[in-house]
Amino acid sequence: MMEYQAQADCLSGKTILITGAGAGIGKTLALQCAEFGATVILLGKTVKKLEAVYDQIEALGKQQASILPLDLNGATEQHYIDLADTIKREYGKLDGLVHNASQLGVLGPFTQIEKKTWDEIIQTNVTAQFLLTKSLIPVLSLAEHASTIFTTSAVGNQGRAYWGAYSVSKFATEGMMQVLADEYENSSLRFNAINPGATRTAMRASAYPAEDTAKLKRPEDIMSIYLYLLNDDSKEVTGQRINAQ
Ligand SMILES: NC(=O)c1ccc[n+]([C@@H]2O[C@H](COP(=O)([O-])OP(=O)(O)OC[C@H]3O[C@@H](n4cnc5c(N)ncnc54)[C@H](OP(=O)(O)O)[C@@H]3O)[C@@H](O)[C@H]2O)c1
């Protein structure tokens, strides 16, 4: 587990967009970012879940969050262009972008992957990240230092039987991070990937339904690497794949 103690208010003045902010790791990260002073943009599919996180941030007495309902599986390029325009207009810049939302799909033999499932996983886990990053780079460039975090997995740099489209999508995620880090070397933009490791969430439970969840780390236990990569202490760090555990 990374030992890093974030300074109180280390994210103050920063605006951070988190995808999949309504549940699991993304929800905990949204609350942590607000706790450390950021204005958080909550992007996700289920509005009710986003509203619950919004209310929790309100109850903390922190910077008011905003809600961006978007189904990454159905969004068109125009949705991302409009979203970037809105963020630029409302906030003037974006300091952090966390690609957290993903779909696991169905685990099973490669030859039994349905084309529809394949398309959905690649759309949500790869194409949506491409379009969101592409539309937001001009807005990220308006910040003094901007951090983009991708979320990978243990199966994102070592393929594993039965993890099919999800594993392939995480390889693509790591590739996208490396391409961007290289392209924007010596700029104010940095791009890194975090592998959360086994974490107690709904996605983990659907991959390993029989496991004893009490033995797993909670999202709260893996936050320090996210806070490190989002604040200026990491402004020289780019192109890295970092294990949260
Ligand atoms: N948990 C682990 O052990 C583990 C290990 C390695 C990597 N990861 C990675 O960590 C990240 C977070 O995972 P998690 O375990 O926190 O997952 P989770 O509990 O399943 O949460 C995923 C979040 O993504 C959102 N999402 C899914 N599909 C979406 C779509 N089409 N459009 C918009 N939002 C969508 C979900 O929204 P709704 O709830 O509204 O559907 C949810 O808020 C993922 O990238 C995952 O691959 C997790």
Coordinates of N, CA, C and O in Angstrom, one line a residue, residues 72 75-78 80-81 99 123 126-137 176:
L72 N -21.7 6.1 -20.9 CA -20.6 6.1 -21.8 C -20.7 5.1 -22.9 O -20.0 5.1 -23.9
A75 N -23.1 7.3 -25.5 CA -22.8 8.7 -25.8 C -22.1 8.9 -27.2 O -21.3 8.0 -27.6
T76 N -22.5 10.0 -27.9 CA -21.8 10.2 -29.2 C -20.7 11.2 -29.0 O -20.6 11.8 -28.0
E77 N -19.9 11.4 -30.1 CA -18.8 12.4 -29.9 C -19.3 13.8 -29.6 O -18.7 14.5 -28.8
Q78 N -20.5 14.1 -30.1 CA -21.1 15.4 -29.9 C -21.4 15.6 -28.4 O -21.2 16.7 -27.8
Y80 N -19.6 14.5 -25.9 CA -18.3 14.9 -25.3 C -17.9 16.3 -25.6 O -17.3 17.0 -24.8
I81 N -18.2 16.7 -26.9 CA -17.8 18.1 -27.2 C -18.6 19.1 -26.4 O -18.1 20.1 -25.9
H99 N -10.5 8.6 -15.3 CA -11.3 7.6 -16.0 C -11.4 6.4 -15.1 O -10.5 5.6 -15.0
Q123 N -16.6 -0.1 -26.2 CA -17.2 1.3 -26.2 C -17.0 2.0 -24.9 O -16.5 3.1 -24.8
V126 N -12.9 1.8 -23.6 CA -11.9 2.4 -24.4 C -12.3 3.6 -25.2 O -11.8 4.7 -25.1
T127 N -13.3 3.4 -26.1 CA -13.7 4.5 -27.0 C -14.2 5.7 -26.2 O -13.9 6.8 -26.6
A128 N -15.0 5.5 -25.1 CA -15.5 6.6 -24.3 C -14.3 7.3 -23.7 O -14.3 8.6 -23.6
Q129 N -13.2 6.6 -23.3 CA -12.1 7.3 -22.7 C -11.3 8.1 -23.8 O -10.9 9.2 -23.5
F130 N -11.3 7.5 -25.0 CA -10.6 8.3 -26.1 C -11.4 9.6 -26.3 O -10.8 10.7 -26.4
L131 N -12.7 9.5 -26.5 CA -13.5 10.7 -26.8 C -13.5 11.7 -25.7 O -13.4 12.9 -25.9
L132 N -13.6 11.2 -24.5 CA -13.6 12.1 -23.3 C -12.3 12.9 -23.2 O -12.2 14.1 -23.0
T133 N -11.2 12.1 -23.3 CA -9.9 12.7 -23.2 C -9.6 13.7 -24.4 O -9.2 14.8 -24.2
K134 N -10.0 13.3 -25.6 CA -9.8 14.2 -26.8 C -10.6 15.5 -26.6 O -10.0 16.6 -26.8
S135 N -11.8 15.4 -26.1 CA -12.6 16.7 -26.0 C -12.1 17.5 -24.8 O -12.2 18.7 -24.9
L136 N -11.5 16.9 -23.8 CA -11.1 17.7 -22.6 C -9.7 18.1 -22.6 O -9.4 19.0 -21.8
I137 N -8.9 17.6 -23.5 CA -7.5 18.1 -23.5 C -7.4 19.6 -23.6 O -6.6 20.3 -22.9
M176 N -3.3 3.7 -24.3 CA -3.7 5.1 -24.5 C -3.0 6.0 -23.6 O -2.5 7.1 -23.9

